[in-house]
Structures are given as structure tokens and as C-alpha cells.
Short mmCIF file of C-alpha atoms and ligand atoms in Angstrom, two decimals:
data_model
loop_
_atom_site.label_atom_id
_atom_site.label_comp_id
_atom_site.label_asym_id
_atom_site.label_seq_id
_atom_site.Cartn_x
_atom_site.Cartn_y
_atom_site.Cartn_z
CA MET A 697 3.29 1.85 19.83
CA THR A 698 0.80 -0.91 19.04
CA VAL A 699 -0.68 -0.72 15.58
CA PRO A 700 -3.96 -2.61 15.20
CA THR A 701 -4.17 -5.43 12.66
CA ILE A 702 -6.74 -6.25 10.02
CA THR A 703 -7.59 -9.85 9.17
CA LEU A 704 -7.37 -10.55 5.46
CA ASN A 705 -9.70 -12.90 3.55
CA ASP A 706 -7.10 -15.69 3.74
CA GLY A 707 -6.93 -15.52 7.54
CA ASN A 708 -3.56 -13.72 7.72
CA THR A 709 -3.30 -10.44 9.59
CA ILE A 710 -1.71 -7.16 8.45
CA PRO A 711 -0.76 -4.15 10.59
CA GLN A 712 -3.20 -1.43 9.55
CA LEU A 713 -0.45 1.17 9.31
CA GLY A 714 2.85 0.55 7.55
CA PHE A 715 5.82 2.38 6.10
CA GLY A 716 6.02 3.05 2.35
CA VAL A 717 9.37 3.38 0.60
CA PHE A 718 8.49 4.67 -2.88
CA LYS A 719 11.15 7.23 -3.89
CA VAL A 720 13.39 6.34 -0.95
CA GLU A 721 16.79 6.38 -2.65
CA PRO A 722 18.59 3.00 -2.55
CA PRO A 723 21.70 4.32 -0.71
CA GLU A 724 19.44 5.85 1.96
CA THR A 725 17.02 2.96 2.32
CA GLU A 726 18.74 0.91 5.01
CA ARG A 727 19.10 3.96 7.28
CA ILE A 728 15.58 5.24 6.66
CA VAL A 729 13.89 1.86 7.14
CA SER A 730 15.99 1.28 10.28
CA GLU A 731 14.69 4.60 11.62
CA ALA A 732 11.13 3.57 10.78
CA LEU A 733 11.58 0.27 12.63
CA GLU A 734 12.95 2.19 15.61
CA ALA A 735 9.90 4.46 15.47
CA GLY A 736 7.72 1.36 15.82
CA TYR A 737 6.72 0.46 12.26
CA ARG A 738 6.57 -3.31 11.67
CA HIS A 739 5.05 -3.26 8.18
CA VAL A 740 7.15 -2.15 5.20
CA ASP A 741 5.79 -1.66 1.69
CA THR A 742 8.37 -1.87 -1.10
CA ALA A 743 8.39 -3.00 -4.76
CA ALA A 744 10.85 -4.38 -7.25
CA ALA A 745 10.38 -1.16 -9.23
CA TYR A 746 11.55 1.01 -6.32
CA GLY A 747 15.05 -0.43 -6.63
CA ASN A 748 15.43 -0.47 -2.85
CA GLU A 749 14.55 -4.03 -1.78
CA GLU A 750 18.19 -4.72 -0.79
CA GLY A 751 18.21 -1.76 1.60
CA VAL A 752 14.88 -2.84 3.08
CA GLY A 753 16.25 -6.35 3.58
CA ARG A 754 19.42 -5.08 5.27
CA ALA A 755 17.42 -2.90 7.65
CA LEU A 756 15.16 -5.84 8.56
CA ALA A 757 18.15 -8.14 9.09
CA THR A 758 20.10 -5.74 11.29
CA SER A 759 17.05 -4.72 13.35
CA GLY A 760 17.08 -7.93 15.37
CA ILE A 761 13.27 -7.93 15.21
CA PRO A 762 11.94 -11.49 14.85
CA ARG A 763 10.68 -12.25 11.36
CA ASP A 764 7.22 -13.14 12.66
CA GLU A 765 6.84 -9.61 14.05
CA LEU A 766 7.47 -8.04 10.64
CA PHE A 767 5.11 -7.67 7.70
CA VAL A 768 6.83 -7.23 4.33
CA THR A 769 5.10 -6.42 1.05
CA THR A 770 6.72 -6.28 -2.36
CA LYS A 771 5.31 -6.06 -5.87
CA LEU A 772 5.76 -7.59 -9.30
CA TRP A 773 6.72 -4.99 -11.90
CA ASN A 774 4.95 -4.56 -15.22
CA SER A 775 7.76 -6.07 -17.30
CA GLU A 776 7.41 -9.35 -15.37
CA HIS A 777 3.83 -10.29 -16.25
CA GLY A 778 3.51 -13.94 -17.28
CA THR A 779 3.83 -17.33 -15.61
CA GLN A 780 7.55 -18.04 -15.46
CA SER A 781 8.56 -14.38 -15.32
CA ALA A 782 6.35 -13.88 -12.25
CA ILE A 783 7.92 -16.86 -10.50
CA ASP A 784 11.39 -15.60 -11.40
CA ALA A 785 10.51 -12.06 -10.28
CA MET A 786 9.39 -13.35 -6.88
CA ASP A 787 12.64 -15.30 -6.48
CA ALA A 788 14.67 -12.23 -7.43
CA SER A 789 12.77 -10.05 -4.92
CA LEU A 790 13.26 -12.63 -2.16
CA GLU A 791 16.97 -12.77 -2.96
CA ARG A 792 17.27 -8.96 -2.78
CA LEU A 793 15.24 -8.82 0.43
CA GLY A 794 17.20 -11.70 1.96
CA LEU A 795 13.93 -13.40 2.93
CA GLU A 796 12.48 -16.86 2.39
CA SER A 797 8.99 -15.44 1.92
CA VAL A 798 7.10 -12.17 1.92
CA ASN A 799 3.89 -11.57 3.80
CA LEU A 800 2.21 -10.03 0.76
CA TYR A 801 3.03 -10.10 -2.95
CA LEU A 802 1.13 -7.74 -5.24
CA ILE A 803 0.74 -7.35 -9.00
CA HIS A 804 1.84 -3.69 -9.17
CA TRP A 805 -0.35 -2.61 -12.12
CA PRO A 806 -2.84 -4.57 -14.26
CA ARG A 807 -1.55 -3.21 -17.58
CA PRO A 808 -4.75 -4.21 -19.41
CA ASP A 809 -3.09 -3.35 -22.73
CA MET A 810 -0.77 -6.35 -22.21
CA ASP A 811 -3.70 -8.59 -21.22
CA ARG A 812 -1.58 -10.91 -19.07
CA TYR A 813 -2.73 -10.13 -15.53
CA VAL A 814 -4.99 -13.20 -15.29
CA GLU A 815 -2.05 -15.44 -16.20
CA THR A 816 0.15 -13.57 -13.72
CA TRP A 817 -2.48 -13.95 -11.02
CA ARG A 818 -2.43 -17.75 -11.51
CA ALA A 819 1.35 -17.62 -10.99
CA LEU A 820 0.81 -15.72 -7.72
CA GLU A 821 -1.65 -18.43 -6.66
CA GLN A 822 1.19 -20.91 -7.21
CA LEU A 823 3.61 -18.71 -5.21
CA LYS A 824 1.15 -18.73 -2.31
CA THR A 825 0.84 -22.52 -2.53
CA ASP A 826 4.65 -22.75 -2.56
CA GLY A 827 4.88 -20.62 0.59
CA LYS A 828 6.87 -17.80 -1.03
CA ALA A 829 4.07 -15.30 -0.37
CA ALA A 830 1.80 -15.79 2.63
CA SER A 831 -0.84 -13.58 1.03
CA ILE A 832 -1.32 -12.40 -2.53
CA GLY A 833 -3.05 -9.34 -3.86
CA VAL A 834 -3.16 -6.71 -6.54
CA SER A 835 -2.56 -3.01 -6.90
CA ASN A 836 -4.19 -0.40 -9.09
CA PHE A 837 -6.94 -2.80 -10.15
CA HIS A 838 -10.30 -1.37 -11.20
CA VAL A 839 -13.60 -3.20 -10.75
CA ASN A 840 -13.48 -4.65 -14.26
CA HIS A 841 -9.99 -6.10 -13.66
CA LEU A 842 -11.12 -7.63 -10.36
CA ASP A 843 -14.22 -9.02 -12.07
CA ARG A 844 -12.03 -10.82 -14.59
CA LEU A 845 -9.96 -12.42 -11.82
CA SER A 846 -13.19 -13.47 -10.13
CA ASP A 847 -14.60 -14.97 -13.37
CA GLU A 848 -11.42 -16.74 -14.50
CA THR A 849 -9.52 -17.78 -11.33
CA ASP A 850 -10.20 -19.35 -7.93
CA THR A 851 -8.58 -16.88 -5.51
CA VAL A 852 -9.97 -13.52 -4.43
CA PRO A 853 -7.09 -11.04 -3.90
CA ALA A 854 -6.44 -10.41 -0.21
CA VAL A 855 -5.66 -6.75 -0.92
CA ASN A 856 -6.06 -4.11 -3.62
CA GLN A 857 -3.54 -1.31 -3.06
CA ILE A 858 -4.85 1.82 -4.79
CA GLU A 859 -4.36 5.56 -4.86
CA LEU A 860 -6.62 6.86 -2.12
CA HIS A 861 -6.72 10.08 -0.11
CA PRO A 862 -9.40 12.62 0.81
CA ALA A 863 -9.29 14.29 -2.63
CA PHE A 864 -9.62 10.87 -4.36
CA SER A 865 -11.56 8.70 -1.99
CA GLN A 866 -12.55 5.90 -4.40
CA THR A 867 -15.92 5.21 -2.80
CA ALA A 868 -17.22 2.93 -5.59
CA LEU A 869 -14.13 0.70 -5.56
CA ARG A 870 -14.19 0.58 -1.74
CA THR A 871 -17.83 -0.52 -1.75
CA TYR A 872 -17.11 -3.20 -4.34
CA ALA A 873 -14.07 -4.45 -2.39
CA ARG A 874 -16.04 -4.62 0.85
CA GLY A 875 -18.60 -6.85 -0.88
CA LYS A 876 -15.87 -9.21 -2.10
CA GLY A 877 -13.81 -9.28 1.13
CA ILE A 878 -10.84 -7.48 -0.45
CA ALA A 879 -8.96 -5.18 1.94
CA ILE A 880 -8.07 -1.78 0.52
CA GLU A 881 -4.63 -0.30 1.07
CA SER A 882 -4.28 3.43 0.44
CA TRP A 883 -1.22 4.50 -1.52
CA GLY A 884 -0.34 8.18 -1.63
CA PRO A 885 -2.42 8.48 1.54
CA LEU A 886 -1.19 12.04 2.10
CA GLY A 887 -1.75 12.92 -1.55
CA GLN A 888 2.02 12.57 -2.11
CA GLY A 889 2.37 16.21 -1.06
CA LYS A 890 1.30 17.19 -4.59
CA TYR A 891 -1.33 19.73 -3.59
CA ASP A 892 -2.51 21.49 -0.50
CA LEU A 893 -4.51 18.77 1.20
CA PHE A 894 -3.38 19.89 4.62
CA GLY A 895 -4.70 23.43 4.13
CA ARG A 896 -8.28 22.30 3.47
CA GLU A 897 -10.59 23.66 6.12
CA ALA A 898 -12.08 20.32 7.18
CA ILE A 899 -8.60 18.92 7.83
CA ALA A 900 -7.08 22.02 9.39
CA MET A 901 -10.05 22.49 11.75
CA ALA A 902 -9.96 18.87 12.94
CA ALA A 903 -6.20 19.17 13.50
CA GLU A 904 -6.72 22.22 15.65
CA ALA A 905 -9.59 20.62 17.60
CA HIS A 906 -7.51 17.55 18.49
CA GLY A 907 -4.14 19.28 18.90
CA VAL A 908 -2.58 17.15 16.14
CA THR A 909 -1.12 17.84 12.71
CA PRO A 910 -3.12 17.84 9.46
CA ALA A 911 -1.15 14.75 8.32
CA GLN A 912 -2.26 12.93 11.47
CA VAL A 913 -5.88 13.88 10.75
CA VAL A 914 -5.62 12.50 7.21
CA LEU A 915 -4.07 9.23 8.43
CA ARG A 916 -6.76 8.94 11.10
CA TRP A 917 -9.42 9.39 8.39
CA HIS A 918 -7.95 6.39 6.52
CA LEU A 919 -7.79 4.26 9.68
CA GLN A 920 -11.35 5.08 10.78
CA ASN A 921 -12.51 4.14 7.28
CA GLY A 922 -11.02 0.67 7.81
CA LEU A 923 -8.29 1.26 5.24
CA ILE A 924 -4.70 0.03 5.49
CA VAL A 925 -2.37 3.00 5.18
CA ILE A 926 1.34 3.16 4.28
CA PRO A 927 2.65 6.74 4.51
CA LYS A 928 6.22 7.42 3.42
CA SER A 929 8.60 9.86 5.07
CA SER A 930 12.34 10.32 4.92
CA SER A 931 12.25 12.39 8.09
CA ALA A 932 12.51 10.66 11.48
CA GLN A 933 10.29 13.35 12.97
CA ARG A 934 7.51 12.84 10.41
CA MET A 935 7.83 9.04 10.67
CA ALA A 936 7.15 9.36 14.40
CA GLU A 937 4.29 11.78 13.73
CA ASN A 938 2.68 9.47 11.17
CA ILE A 939 2.57 6.47 13.51
CA ASP A 940 1.35 8.53 16.47
CA VAL A 941 -2.27 8.41 15.34
CA PHE A 942 -3.88 6.06 17.84
CA GLY A 943 -4.50 8.53 20.67
CA PHE A 944 -7.50 10.40 19.25
CA ASP A 945 -10.70 9.78 17.29
CA LEU A 946 -12.22 11.99 14.63
CA THR A 947 -15.91 12.63 15.24
CA ASP A 948 -18.55 11.54 12.73
CA VAL A 949 -19.00 15.20 11.80
CA GLU A 950 -15.25 15.58 11.13
CA MET A 951 -15.17 12.35 9.11
CA THR A 952 -18.11 13.50 6.98
CA ALA A 953 -16.52 16.91 6.40
CA ILE A 954 -13.30 15.23 5.18
CA ASP A 955 -15.36 12.85 3.00
CA GLY A 956 -16.70 16.02 1.38
CA LEU A 957 -13.22 16.88 0.03
CA ASP A 958 -13.42 14.18 -2.64
CA GLU A 959 -12.79 15.75 -6.06
CA GLY A 960 -12.19 12.51 -7.96
CA ARG A 961 -8.70 13.91 -8.41
CA ARG A 962 -5.86 11.45 -9.07
CA VAL A 963 -2.27 12.44 -8.48
CA GLY A 964 -0.99 9.24 -10.11
CA ALA A 965 -1.57 7.39 -13.37
CA ASP A 966 -4.89 5.88 -14.43
CA PRO A 967 -4.49 2.08 -14.34
CA ASP A 968 -6.60 1.70 -17.49
CA THR A 969 -4.26 3.81 -19.60
CA ALA A 970 -0.88 3.53 -17.86
CA THR A 971 1.75 2.11 -20.22
CA PHE A 972 4.97 2.40 -18.20
P1 NDP B 1041 2.47 9.80 0.61
O1 NDP B 1041 1.07 10.24 0.43
O2 NDP B 1041 2.82 8.86 1.70
O3 NDP B 1041 3.29 11.14 0.73
C1 NDP B 1041 4.67 11.17 0.90
C2 NDP B 1041 5.07 12.65 0.87
O4 NDP B 1041 4.48 13.30 1.99
C3 NDP B 1041 6.56 12.83 0.97
O5 NDP B 1041 6.87 13.95 0.17
C4 NDP B 1041 6.78 13.14 2.45
O6 NDP B 1041 7.88 13.98 2.60
C5 NDP B 1041 5.51 13.86 2.82
N1 NDP B 1041 5.13 13.63 4.22
C6 NDP B 1041 5.14 12.45 4.90
N2 NDP B 1041 4.71 12.61 6.14
C7 NDP B 1041 4.40 13.93 6.28
C8 NDP B 1041 3.91 14.70 7.36
N3 NDP B 1041 3.63 14.16 8.54
N4 NDP B 1041 3.73 16.03 7.15
C9 NDP B 1041 4.02 16.59 5.96
N5 NDP B 1041 4.47 15.90 4.90
C10 NDP B 1041 4.67 14.58 5.06
O7 NDP B 1041 2.96 9.24 -0.82
P2 NDP B 1041 3.67 7.93 -1.35
O8 NDP B 1041 3.59 7.98 -2.80
O9 NDP B 1041 4.99 7.73 -0.74
O10 NDP B 1041 2.68 6.75 -0.86
C11 NDP B 1041 2.94 5.95 0.27
C12 NDP B 1041 3.42 4.58 -0.15
O11 NDP B 1041 2.45 3.94 -0.99
C13 NDP B 1041 4.68 4.58 -1.03
O12 NDP B 1041 5.84 4.92 -0.31
C14 NDP B 1041 4.63 3.20 -1.58
O13 NDP B 1041 5.06 2.24 -0.63
C15 NDP B 1041 3.14 3.05 -1.89
N6 NDP B 1041 2.81 3.44 -3.28
C16 NDP B 1041 2.29 2.47 -4.08
C17 NDP B 1041 1.96 2.75 -5.38
C18 NDP B 1041 1.40 1.67 -6.22
O14 NDP B 1041 1.28 1.87 -7.43
N7 NDP B 1041 1.03 0.54 -5.65
C19 NDP B 1041 2.17 4.07 -5.97
C20 NDP B 1041 2.70 5.05 -5.04
C21 NDP B 1041 2.98 4.73 -3.75
P3 NDP B 1041 9.15 13.57 3.53
O15 NDP B 1041 9.65 12.25 3.06
O16 NDP B 1041 10.10 14.69 3.33
O17 NDP B 1041 8.60 13.51 4.95
#
């Protein structure tokens, strides 16, 4: 299975489809990530807050896959905003992952109420200079947060990882990001299973037309929109299904019909008001 790559604004490349491990229980993580690697995933998306970096690291180490064929993302948690705490948080994540560097380090949430994300971003710039993160980016940043980084710092984030799925397609933020050269990664790409995305007519009809599952249609919609997508599954069968999305193309009519499902409906927290 060859997953295409996207070139980021710093020249590094990222596999367009990866494996997310939010809510993968720590004792299960090594086994589940090992199964994902066996299924062909080479891009793993974790976070300090998920509590499962050790399991991810063990799975990577025992896989025998060369480090340069793997793409690893982790994220700085909200309690670690600030200069020294960000540097310490990166070191702690690298220790848990058993890696010398990650491919991508993200600020998990802006937490505008704390007003420290600009300072934290400068620390990530230093971590990139130090070689601990090949690329740096943000997550859950709105346009106004990105504008502040642009006004007050020298580095444009390589990535903004945001909630994005057909019911919450974030067209304004995507247009802004395209203009700035920021790649968008879709979290909750399947809507986290929180409502019946797969039963929507536009998705179900495309699935039937192509002889694929509704989940595969949704992932294909992300890919054909140029988005990076990181579905999570604890099931080996669904892991295989979710990476088997390079053998068909949705038509323009099908893409437009799925675009029409946007309800501006978040399943997760609003970054402007989140206080966890
Ligand atoms: P997803 O949209 O990937 O949905 C995961 C859910 O869908 C699980 O319940 C899974 O169940 C189910 N599922 C997976 N594949 C299929 C399938 N083929 N058919 C039917 N159901 C399926 O949600 P996530 O929240 O996990 O998002 C993906 C990743 O994004 C996370 O794992 C994490 O890495 C990242 N993320 C980042 C956030 C951020 O703030 N930056 C926030 C949330 C997520 P099962 O496991 O049983 O297959």
C-alpha cells in the first residue's frame, strides 16, 4: 500500500493518510499500533495528552521499520504552554517515544484564555532549530490565532490539525490556510462516530456506486480535498479498510454532494472557549 505524500511549507513531506491513536488505551497501544504498521500505515498521530506515547514508541521500535520510513507526530498539552515548559515537554515526549526527534510537533490547543501560545510557538521554533522536531505546527487554531503567529513570529506553521469532516468542513479556515501555505490535517475525519455520517444519502450512494464502505467514501473525500487524514480504529479489519482508499476516485458530482452535508456542526470543543 503506497500512501501519497504532501510537501509541507518547510520542504518536508508527510504521508497524506496516517493512523490516529486518540482514546487508544495505553495497555493496548503497542499491539494496536503494531497492527496498523502491519496494515501499511507509516504515519502515527499521538499526543502527550493521550497517555500512550510509550506504547507508540514500543510498536515503532519492534516493527523493524527504518526510522526514515516512519512519520511520527506528537503534541504539546495545554498545561505545558511557555518557553521552558515547552522544551521540557518535547524532551519528555521524546523520552516516552524512545526517539531522538519527531517528524511533527504540534501545539495541541491555543488556549487563548492563557495567552501564551505565541511564546510557546517561539519555543517550537527553537525545537525545530535544535533538530528535535523536523516540522512544527499547530492544532485547533482559528484564523485569528494564526494571524497573531504571523504578526509576531517568523515561522508559518507547517500544519494546522483541526476538527474536519463532511458535517463540519471548515471551508473558511481551509481557504485561509491554502493562502498561507499551511497544510490542513483533519481530526475526527469520520466524525468520531458521534452521529450518523455514514447513513447520509450522498455518502451511502457513493459507497454503493464504487463498491466501497461509507467510511472509505468519507476518507476519499478528505484525500481528494488535499487534506491530510488520520483515522483511528482499534479493529484490524477497519484499519485495513481505512487505508484501502487509493483504488477509486469520487466524481465531481459525488464530491459536491458530500460538500453539501456541511452543517457547521462540531463534535469537539470550540478552541476559542475550551478551558481543559
Ligand atoms: P475518527 O473520526 O477517526 O473516528 C474514530 C471512530 O470511528 C472510532 O469509534 C472507530 O471505532 C470508528 N471507525 C474507524 N474506522 C471505521 C470504519 N471504517 N467504519 C466504521 N467506524 C469506524 O475520530 P478520532 O477522534 O479518533 O480522530 C482521528 C485522530 O485525530 C485521533 O485518533 C487523533 O490522533 C486525532 N485527534 C486530534 C485532536 C486534536 O485536538 N488535535 C482531537 C481528536 C482527535 P473502532 O476503533 O472501533 O474502529
